Coordinates of C-alpha atoms in Angstrom, one line a residue:
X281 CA -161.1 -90.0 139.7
X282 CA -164.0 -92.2 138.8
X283 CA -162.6 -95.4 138.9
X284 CA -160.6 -94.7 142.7
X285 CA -164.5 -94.0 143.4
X286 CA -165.5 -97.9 142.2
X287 CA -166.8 -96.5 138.5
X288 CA -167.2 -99.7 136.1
X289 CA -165.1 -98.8 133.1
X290 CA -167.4 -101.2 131.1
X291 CA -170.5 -99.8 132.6
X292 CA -171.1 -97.6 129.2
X293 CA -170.6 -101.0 127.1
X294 CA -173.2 -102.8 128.4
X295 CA -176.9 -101.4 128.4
X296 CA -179.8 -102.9 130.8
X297 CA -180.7 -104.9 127.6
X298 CA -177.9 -106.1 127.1
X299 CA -177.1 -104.7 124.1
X300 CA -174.0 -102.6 123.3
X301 CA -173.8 -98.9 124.0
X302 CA -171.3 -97.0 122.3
X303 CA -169.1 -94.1 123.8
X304 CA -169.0 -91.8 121.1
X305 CA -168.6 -93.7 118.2
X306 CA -165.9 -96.5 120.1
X307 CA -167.4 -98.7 121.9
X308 CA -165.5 -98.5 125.2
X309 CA -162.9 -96.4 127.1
X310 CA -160.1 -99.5 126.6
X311 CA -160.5 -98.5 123.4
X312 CA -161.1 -95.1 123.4
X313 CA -157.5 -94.7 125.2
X314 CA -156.0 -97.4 122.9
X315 CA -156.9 -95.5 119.4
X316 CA -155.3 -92.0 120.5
X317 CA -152.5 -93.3 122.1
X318 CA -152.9 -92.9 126.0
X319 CA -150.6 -95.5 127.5
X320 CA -151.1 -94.3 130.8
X321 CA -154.9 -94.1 130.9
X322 CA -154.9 -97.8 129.4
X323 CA -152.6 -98.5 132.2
X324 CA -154.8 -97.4 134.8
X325 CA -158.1 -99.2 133.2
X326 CA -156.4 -102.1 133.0
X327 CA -155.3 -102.2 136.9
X328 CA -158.9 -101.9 137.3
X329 CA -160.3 -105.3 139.4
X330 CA -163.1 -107.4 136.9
X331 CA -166.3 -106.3 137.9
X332 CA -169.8 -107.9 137.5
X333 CA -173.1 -106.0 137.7
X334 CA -175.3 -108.5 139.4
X335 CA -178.3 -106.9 138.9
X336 CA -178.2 -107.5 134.9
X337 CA -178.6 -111.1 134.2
X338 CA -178.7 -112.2 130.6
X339 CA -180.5 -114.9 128.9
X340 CA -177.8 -117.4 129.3
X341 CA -177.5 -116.7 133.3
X342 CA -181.6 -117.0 133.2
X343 CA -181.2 -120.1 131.3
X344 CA -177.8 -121.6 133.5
X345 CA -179.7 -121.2 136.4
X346 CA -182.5 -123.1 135.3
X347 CA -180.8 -125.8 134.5
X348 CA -178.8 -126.0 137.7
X349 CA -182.3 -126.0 139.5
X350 CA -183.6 -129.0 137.9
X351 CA -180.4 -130.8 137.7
X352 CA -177.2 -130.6 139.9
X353 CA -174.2 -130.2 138.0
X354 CA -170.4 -129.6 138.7
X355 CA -169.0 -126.1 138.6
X356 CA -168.3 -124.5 135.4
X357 CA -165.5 -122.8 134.7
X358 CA -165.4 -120.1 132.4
X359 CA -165.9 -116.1 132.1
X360 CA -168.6 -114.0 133.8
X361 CA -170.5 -111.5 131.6
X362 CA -168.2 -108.8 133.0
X363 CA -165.0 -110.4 132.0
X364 CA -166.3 -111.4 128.5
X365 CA -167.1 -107.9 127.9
X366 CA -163.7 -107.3 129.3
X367 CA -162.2 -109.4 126.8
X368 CA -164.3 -108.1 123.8
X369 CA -162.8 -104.7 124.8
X370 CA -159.4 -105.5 124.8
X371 CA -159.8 -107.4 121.7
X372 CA -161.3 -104.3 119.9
X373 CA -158.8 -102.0 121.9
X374 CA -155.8 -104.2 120.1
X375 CA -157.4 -103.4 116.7
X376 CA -157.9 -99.5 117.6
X377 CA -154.0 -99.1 118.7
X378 CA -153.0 -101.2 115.6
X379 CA -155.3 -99.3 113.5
X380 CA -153.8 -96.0 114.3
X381 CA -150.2 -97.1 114.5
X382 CA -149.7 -97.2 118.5
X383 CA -147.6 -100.3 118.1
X384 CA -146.5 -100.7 121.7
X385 CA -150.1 -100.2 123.1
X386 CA -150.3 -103.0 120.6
X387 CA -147.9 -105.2 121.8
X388 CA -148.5 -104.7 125.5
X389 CA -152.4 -105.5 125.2
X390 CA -151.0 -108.9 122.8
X391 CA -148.7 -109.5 125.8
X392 CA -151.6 -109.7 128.3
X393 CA -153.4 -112.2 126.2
X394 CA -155.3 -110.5 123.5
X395 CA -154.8 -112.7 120.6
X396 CA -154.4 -111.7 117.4
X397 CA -156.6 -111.3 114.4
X398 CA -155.3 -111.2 110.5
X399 CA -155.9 -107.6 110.6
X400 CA -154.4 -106.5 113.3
X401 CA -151.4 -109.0 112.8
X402 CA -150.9 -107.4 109.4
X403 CA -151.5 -103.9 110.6
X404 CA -149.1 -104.3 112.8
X405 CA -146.2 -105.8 110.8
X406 CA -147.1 -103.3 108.4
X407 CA -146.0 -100.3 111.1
X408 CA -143.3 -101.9 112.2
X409 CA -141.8 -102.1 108.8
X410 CA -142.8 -98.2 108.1
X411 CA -140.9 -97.1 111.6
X412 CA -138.0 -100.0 110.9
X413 CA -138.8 -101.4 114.3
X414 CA -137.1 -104.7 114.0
X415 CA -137.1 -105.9 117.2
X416 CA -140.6 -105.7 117.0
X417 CA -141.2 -107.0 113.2
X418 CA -139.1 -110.5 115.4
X419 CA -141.5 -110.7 117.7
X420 CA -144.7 -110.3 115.4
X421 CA -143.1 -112.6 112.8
X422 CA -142.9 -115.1 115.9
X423 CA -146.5 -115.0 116.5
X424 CA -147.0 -115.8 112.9
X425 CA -148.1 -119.7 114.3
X426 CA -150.7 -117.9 116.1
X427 CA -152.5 -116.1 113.3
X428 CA -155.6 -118.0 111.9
X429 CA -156.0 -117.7 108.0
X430 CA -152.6 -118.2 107.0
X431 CA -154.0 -119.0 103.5
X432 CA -156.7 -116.2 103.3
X433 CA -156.1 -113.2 100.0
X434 CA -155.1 -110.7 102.6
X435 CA -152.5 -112.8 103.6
X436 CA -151.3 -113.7 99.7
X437 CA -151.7 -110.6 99.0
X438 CA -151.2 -107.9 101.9
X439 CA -149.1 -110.1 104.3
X440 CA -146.3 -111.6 101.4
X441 CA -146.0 -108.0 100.7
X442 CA -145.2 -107.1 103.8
X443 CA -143.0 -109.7 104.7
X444 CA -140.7 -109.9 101.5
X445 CA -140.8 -105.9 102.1
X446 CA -139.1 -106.6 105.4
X447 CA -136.9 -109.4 103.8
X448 CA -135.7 -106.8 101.5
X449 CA -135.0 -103.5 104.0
X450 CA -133.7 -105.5 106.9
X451 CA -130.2 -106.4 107.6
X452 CA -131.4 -108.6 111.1
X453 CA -130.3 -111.6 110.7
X454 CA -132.9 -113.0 112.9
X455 CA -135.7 -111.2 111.1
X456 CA -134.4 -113.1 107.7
X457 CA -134.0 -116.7 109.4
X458 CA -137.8 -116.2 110.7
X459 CA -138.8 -115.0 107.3
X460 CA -136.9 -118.0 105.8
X461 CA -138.7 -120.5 108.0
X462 CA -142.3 -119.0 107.7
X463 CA -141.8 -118.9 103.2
X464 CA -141.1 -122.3 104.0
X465 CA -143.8 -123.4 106.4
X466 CA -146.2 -121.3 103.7
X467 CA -144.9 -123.1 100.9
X468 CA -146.0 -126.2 102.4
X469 CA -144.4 -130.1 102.6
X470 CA -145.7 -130.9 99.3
X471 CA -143.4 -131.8 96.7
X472 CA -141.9 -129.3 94.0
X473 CA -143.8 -129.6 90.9
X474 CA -141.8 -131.9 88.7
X475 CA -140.9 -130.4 84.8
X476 CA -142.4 -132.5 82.5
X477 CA -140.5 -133.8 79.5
X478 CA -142.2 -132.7 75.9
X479 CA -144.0 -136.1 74.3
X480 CA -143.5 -134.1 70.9
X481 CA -140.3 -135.2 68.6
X482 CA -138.7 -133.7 65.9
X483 CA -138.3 -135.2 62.4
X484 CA -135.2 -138.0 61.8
X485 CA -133.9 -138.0 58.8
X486 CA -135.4 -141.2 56.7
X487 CA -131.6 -142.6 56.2
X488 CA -129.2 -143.0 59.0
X489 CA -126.8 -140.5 58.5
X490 CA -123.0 -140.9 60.7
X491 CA -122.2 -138.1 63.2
X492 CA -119.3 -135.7 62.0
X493 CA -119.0 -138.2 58.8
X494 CA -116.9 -136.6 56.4
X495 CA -117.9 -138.5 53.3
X496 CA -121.2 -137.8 53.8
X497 CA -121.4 -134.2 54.5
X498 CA -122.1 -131.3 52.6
X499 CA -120.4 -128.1 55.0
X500 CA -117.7 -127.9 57.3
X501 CA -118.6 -126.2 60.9
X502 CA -114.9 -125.3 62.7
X503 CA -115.8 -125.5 66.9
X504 CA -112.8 -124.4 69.0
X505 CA -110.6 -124.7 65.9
X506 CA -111.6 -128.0 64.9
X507 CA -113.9 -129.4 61.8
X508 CA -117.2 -130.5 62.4
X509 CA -119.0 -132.4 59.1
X510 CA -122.5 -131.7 58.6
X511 CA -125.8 -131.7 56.7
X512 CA -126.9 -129.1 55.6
X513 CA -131.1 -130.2 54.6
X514 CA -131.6 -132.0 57.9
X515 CA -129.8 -128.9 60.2
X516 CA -131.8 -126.0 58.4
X517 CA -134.8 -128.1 58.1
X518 CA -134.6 -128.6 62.2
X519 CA -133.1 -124.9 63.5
X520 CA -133.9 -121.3 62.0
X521 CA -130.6 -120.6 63.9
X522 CA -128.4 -123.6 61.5
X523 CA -131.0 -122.0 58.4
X524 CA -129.4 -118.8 58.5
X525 CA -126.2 -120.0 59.3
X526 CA -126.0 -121.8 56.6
X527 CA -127.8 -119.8 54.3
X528 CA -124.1 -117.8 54.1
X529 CA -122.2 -120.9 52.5
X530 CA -124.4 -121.3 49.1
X531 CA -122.0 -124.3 47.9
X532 CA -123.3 -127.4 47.6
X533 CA -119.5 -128.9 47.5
X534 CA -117.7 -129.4 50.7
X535 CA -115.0 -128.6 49.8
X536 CA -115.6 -125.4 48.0
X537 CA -117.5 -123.6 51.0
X538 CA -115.6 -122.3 54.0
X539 CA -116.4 -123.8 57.2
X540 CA -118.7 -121.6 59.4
X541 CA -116.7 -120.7 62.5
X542 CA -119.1 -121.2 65.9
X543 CA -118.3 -119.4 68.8
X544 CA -118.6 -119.4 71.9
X545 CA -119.9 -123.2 72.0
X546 CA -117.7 -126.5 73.4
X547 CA -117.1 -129.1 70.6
X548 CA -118.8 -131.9 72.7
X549 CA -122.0 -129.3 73.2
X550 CA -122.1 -129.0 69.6
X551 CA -121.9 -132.9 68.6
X552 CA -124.8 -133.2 71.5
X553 CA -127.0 -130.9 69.1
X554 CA -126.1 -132.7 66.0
X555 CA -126.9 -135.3 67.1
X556 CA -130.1 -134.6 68.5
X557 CA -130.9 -133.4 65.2
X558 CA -130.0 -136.3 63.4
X559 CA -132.0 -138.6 66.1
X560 CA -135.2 -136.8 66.4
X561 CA -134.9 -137.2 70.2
X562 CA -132.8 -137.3 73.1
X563 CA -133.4 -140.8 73.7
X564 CA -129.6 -142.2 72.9
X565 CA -128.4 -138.5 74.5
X566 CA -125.8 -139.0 77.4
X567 CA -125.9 -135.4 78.8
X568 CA -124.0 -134.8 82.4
X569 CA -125.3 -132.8 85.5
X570 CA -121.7 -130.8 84.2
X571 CA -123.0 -130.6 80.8
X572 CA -126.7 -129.6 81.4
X573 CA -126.3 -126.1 81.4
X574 CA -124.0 -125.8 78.2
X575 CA -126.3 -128.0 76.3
X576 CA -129.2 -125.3 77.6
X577 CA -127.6 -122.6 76.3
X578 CA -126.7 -123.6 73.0
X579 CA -130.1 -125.3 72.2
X580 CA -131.8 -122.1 73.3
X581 CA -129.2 -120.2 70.4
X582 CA -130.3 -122.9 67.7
X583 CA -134.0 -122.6 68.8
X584 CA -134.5 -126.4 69.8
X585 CA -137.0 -126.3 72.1
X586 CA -137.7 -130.2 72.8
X587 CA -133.8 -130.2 74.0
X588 CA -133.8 -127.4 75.8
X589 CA -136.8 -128.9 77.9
X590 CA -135.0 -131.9 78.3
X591 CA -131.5 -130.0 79.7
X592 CA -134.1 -128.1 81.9
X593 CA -135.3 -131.9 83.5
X594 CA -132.1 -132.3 83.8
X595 CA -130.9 -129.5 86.1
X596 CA -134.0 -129.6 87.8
X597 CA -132.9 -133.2 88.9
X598 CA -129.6 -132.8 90.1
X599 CA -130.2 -129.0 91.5
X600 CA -128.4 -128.4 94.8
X601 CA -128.2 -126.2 97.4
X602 CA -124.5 -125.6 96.3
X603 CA -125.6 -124.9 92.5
X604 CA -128.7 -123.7 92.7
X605 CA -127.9 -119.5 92.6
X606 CA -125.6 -119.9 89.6
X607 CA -128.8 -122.2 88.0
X608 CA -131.3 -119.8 88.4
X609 CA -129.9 -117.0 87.1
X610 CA -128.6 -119.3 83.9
X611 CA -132.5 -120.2 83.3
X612 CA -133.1 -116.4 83.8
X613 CA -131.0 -115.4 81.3
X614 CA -131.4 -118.1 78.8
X615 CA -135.5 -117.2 79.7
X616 CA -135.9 -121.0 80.5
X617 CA -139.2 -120.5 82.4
X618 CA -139.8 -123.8 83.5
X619 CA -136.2 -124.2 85.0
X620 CA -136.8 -121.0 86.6
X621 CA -140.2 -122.1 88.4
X622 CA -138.5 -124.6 89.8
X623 CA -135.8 -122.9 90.9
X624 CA -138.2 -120.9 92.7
X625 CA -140.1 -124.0 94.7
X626 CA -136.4 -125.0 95.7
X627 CA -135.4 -121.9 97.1
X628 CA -138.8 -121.2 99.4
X629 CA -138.8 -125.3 100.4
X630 CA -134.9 -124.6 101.5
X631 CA -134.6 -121.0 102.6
X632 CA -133.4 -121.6 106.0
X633 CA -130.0 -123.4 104.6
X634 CA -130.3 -121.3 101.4
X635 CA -129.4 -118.1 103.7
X636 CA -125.8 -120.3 104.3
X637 CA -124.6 -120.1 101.3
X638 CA -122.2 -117.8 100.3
X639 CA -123.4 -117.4 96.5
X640 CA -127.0 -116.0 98.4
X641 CA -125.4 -114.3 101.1
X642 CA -123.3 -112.2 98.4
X643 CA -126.6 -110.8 96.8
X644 CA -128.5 -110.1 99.9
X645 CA -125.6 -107.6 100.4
X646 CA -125.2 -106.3 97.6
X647 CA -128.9 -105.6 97.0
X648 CA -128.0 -105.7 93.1
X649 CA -131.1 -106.0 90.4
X650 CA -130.6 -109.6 90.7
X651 CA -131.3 -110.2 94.2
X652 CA -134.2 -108.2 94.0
X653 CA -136.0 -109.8 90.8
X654 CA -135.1 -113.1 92.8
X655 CA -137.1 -112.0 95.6
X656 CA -139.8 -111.1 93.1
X657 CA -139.9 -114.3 92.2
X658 CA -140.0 -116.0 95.1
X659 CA -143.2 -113.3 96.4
X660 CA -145.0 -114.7 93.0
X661 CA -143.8 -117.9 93.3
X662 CA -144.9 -118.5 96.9
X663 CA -148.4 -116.5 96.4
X664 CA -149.2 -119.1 93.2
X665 CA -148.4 -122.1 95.7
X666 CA -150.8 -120.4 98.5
X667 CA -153.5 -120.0 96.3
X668 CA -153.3 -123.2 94.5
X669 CA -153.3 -125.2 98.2
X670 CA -156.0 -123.1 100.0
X671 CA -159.4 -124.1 100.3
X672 CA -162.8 -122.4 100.6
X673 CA -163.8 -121.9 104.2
X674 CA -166.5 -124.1 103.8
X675 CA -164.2 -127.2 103.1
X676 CA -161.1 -125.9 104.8
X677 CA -159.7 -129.0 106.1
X678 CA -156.9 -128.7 109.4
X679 CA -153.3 -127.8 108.3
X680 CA -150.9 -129.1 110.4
X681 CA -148.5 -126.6 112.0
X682 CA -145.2 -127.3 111.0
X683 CA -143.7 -123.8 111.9
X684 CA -142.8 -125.0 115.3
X685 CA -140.9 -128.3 114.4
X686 CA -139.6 -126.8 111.4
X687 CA -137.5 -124.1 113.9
X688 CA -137.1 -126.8 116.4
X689 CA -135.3 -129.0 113.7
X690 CA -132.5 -126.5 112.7

C-alpha cells in the first residue's frame, strides 16, 4: 500500500545526513524481504521506479556542482545517489538470501545484475550442493570467471571443498566438465613440477665384476626358472632386502648353496637391479617406458632408493593420458610419493580430456576407495599449487583469465 502511494523503499536507508539508518537491524526492506524469503514482496520492490530525493544533496553533488559552475564540462554518466543506494541494497539483499539459504531469491537478484562476492558465491554453491540443485550448482560454477579472489584461503579452503564435494555426489555430466575446466584454470599454465633425479650414488664395487658371471660368483638366484650368478658382499652390502635373502644360504661355495628362488620378478627386471648394484648408478641403465614400472616395483622390494627415483623420472616423462590411471595407482601402491605428485599435476592440467578416458570414467562410477582417495589428492594437490602461486594483496599482480578460452578451445 505504501509504495502504490509513491513511498521511497530506500527512504529508511538514507538519513538527512547521509548516513545509513538501519531498519531493525538490516539495513533496508530489499533486504529485509530477501533474508526471510519473500519472493513476492522483493518482486514488488523491485518493480518500484528509481527514485531521487532532491532535497538531500551530498558532498559530492555540493562539490559536482561547483565544479560545473566554474568550468563547463560534458555530461557525466553514471548513478544518482538514489540508484547507488539502490545498488548497495541489492548487493547486501544478495548476501541476506544467500546467507539464509533462499537460493532462487539469490539467483534472480544475480540475474538482474548483482554481482557476486566470494561469500555469497561460496554460500551459494554451498546450498546448492546441500539441496542437490544441479542445475543450479551449472550455473553458479559458470560464473566462476566472475568471482574476484580466486586465489584467496576461503577459496583454497572453503570453495575446493565445495567443489570436489560436488565432483564427488553429482552424476551431471555438465557439472563435472565445468569442474574439470575450473581445477584446470585454478591450477594454472605453469608447468608440472619436474622430479628431480637424486645426485647421491651408491658404492661400485672397487673391481669390475661381469653380470650373471658364473666363474665369478658366489650364489645362484633362479628368476622364472632360470639361474642368475651373483655376489653375494656387493648385493647385501647395497639392499637389506638381498641381506636377508641371502643371509638363508650360509655357503660360501656355489655350488654347495641352493639357488634362492625370486618370485614374482621378470629376469630382465632382475639383471636391471644387478646391475645397478654392480655400477653404482644408472648411468649405463637402458630402462623402457614398458619397463619403468617393473623396474619400480622391484627396486622398491630391494629398498634401492636412488633407482626407484630414477624409474619414477622415468614414468613421469613418458606419462600419458592413456597410462596415466594405471600409473598413479602403481606409485600409490608402491608409496612412490614423488611419482604420485606428479601424477596429480597431470591429472588437474588435463581434466577436461582425463574425464574421456575409459580407465577414469570406470572409477567415477564405481565410486570405489580409489576414486575417492584420487579425488583427495587432487583437492591437496590443487590447494598446494593455489597457495604456492598466490600473492599478498598488496603485490597481487593481474592473472590472466584463461577460463573462457580454455572452454572455448574444447
Amino acid at each position: 500500500m505504501l509504495l502504490e502511494k509513491g513511498a521511497d523503499p530506500l527512504a529508511g536507508s538514507i538519513g538527512k545526513s547521509g548516513i545509513s539508518a538501519s531498519l531493525q537491524g538490516i539495513i533496508n526492506p530489499f533486504s529485509q524481504a530477501a533474508a526471510h524469503g519473500h519472493r513476492n514482496v522483493l518482486q514488488k520492490l523491485l518493480s518500484q521506479p528509481d527514485t531521487l530525493n532532491s532535497d538531500i544533496m551530498s558532498l559530492e553533488d555540493i562539490l559536482a556542482e561547483g565544479a560545473e559552475d566554474s568550468k563547463q564540462q560534458l555530461p557525466k554518466a553514471g548513478l544518482t545517489r538514489s540508484s547507488k543506494a539502490r545498488r548497495k541494497a541489492l548487493q547486501d539483499a544478495l548476501y541476506q538470501s544467500a546467507e539464509h539459504n533462499y537460493l532462487d531469491i539469490t539467483m534472480e537478484l544475480h540475474n538482474l545484475g548483482v554481482p557476486w562476492t566470494l561469500y555469497s558465491w561460496l554460500k551459494s554453491l554451498e546450498t546448492s550442493l546441500i539441496q542437490h540443485r544441479w542445475s543450479i550448482a551449472l550455473n553458479l560454477l559458470k560464473e566462476f570467471d566472475a568471482v574476484k579472489d580466486v586465489y584467496s584461503q576461503d577459496m583454497i579452503t572453503w570453495g575446493l571443498t565445495l567443489m570436489f564435494d560436488i565432483f564427488r555426489l553429482s552424476k551431471n555430466d555438465a557439472v563435472l566438465r565445468q569442474l574439470a575446466a575450473i581445477f584446470s584454470y585454478c591450477y594454472g599454465p605453469y608447468p608440472i613440477p619436474a622430479i628431480q633425479e637424486s645426485d647421491k650414488k651408491i658404492k661400485a664395487t672397487v673391481e669390475p665384476i661381469r653380470l650373471n658371471n658364473r666363474e665369478q660368483s658366489d650364489i645362484i638366484f633362479l628368476v622364472e626358472g632360470k639361474p642368475f650368478y651373483g655376489h653375494r658382499a656387493q648385493l647385501s652390502a647395497a639392499s637389506p632386502r638381498f641381506k636377508k635373502l641371502i643371509a638363508f644360504c650360509p655357503a660360501a661355495d656355489v655350488e654347495t648353496c641352493s639357488p634362492i628362488q625370486i618370485n614374482d620378478i621378470k629376469y630382465s627386471t632382475f639383471q636391471c637391479l644387478v646391475q645397478y648394484i654392480y655400477d653404482g648408478g644408472t648411468e649405463r641403465l637402458d630402462i623402457s617406458k614398458s619397463q619403468a614400472l617393473e623396474v619400480l616395483s622391484a627396486s622398491s622390494v630391494f629398498k634401492l632408493n636412488l633407482l626407484t627415483r630414477h624409474c619414477e623420472t622415468i614414468c613421469a616423462r613418458n606419462l600419458t593420458l592413456a597410462d596415466s590411471i594405471h600409473t598413479y595407482q602403481h606409485a600409490k601402491v608402491l608409496k612412490a610419493n614423488e611419482l604420485v605428485s606428479y601424477c596429480n599435476g597431470y591429472f588437474l592440467k588435463n581434466m577436461l580430456p582425463l574425464l574421456e578416458q575409459d580407465s577414469f570414467q570406470q572409477m567415477v562410477q564405481s565410486q570405489t576407495e580409489n576414486y575417492q582417495d584420487l579425488l583427495t589428492d587432487l583437492q591437496q594437490a590443487l590447494a598446494s599449487r593455489m597457495q604456492a602461486v598466490h600473492r599478498p594483496v598488496a603485490k597481487e599482480t593481474t592473472i590472466i583469465n584463461y577460463l573462457d578460452l580454455f572452454l572455448a578451445n574444447r
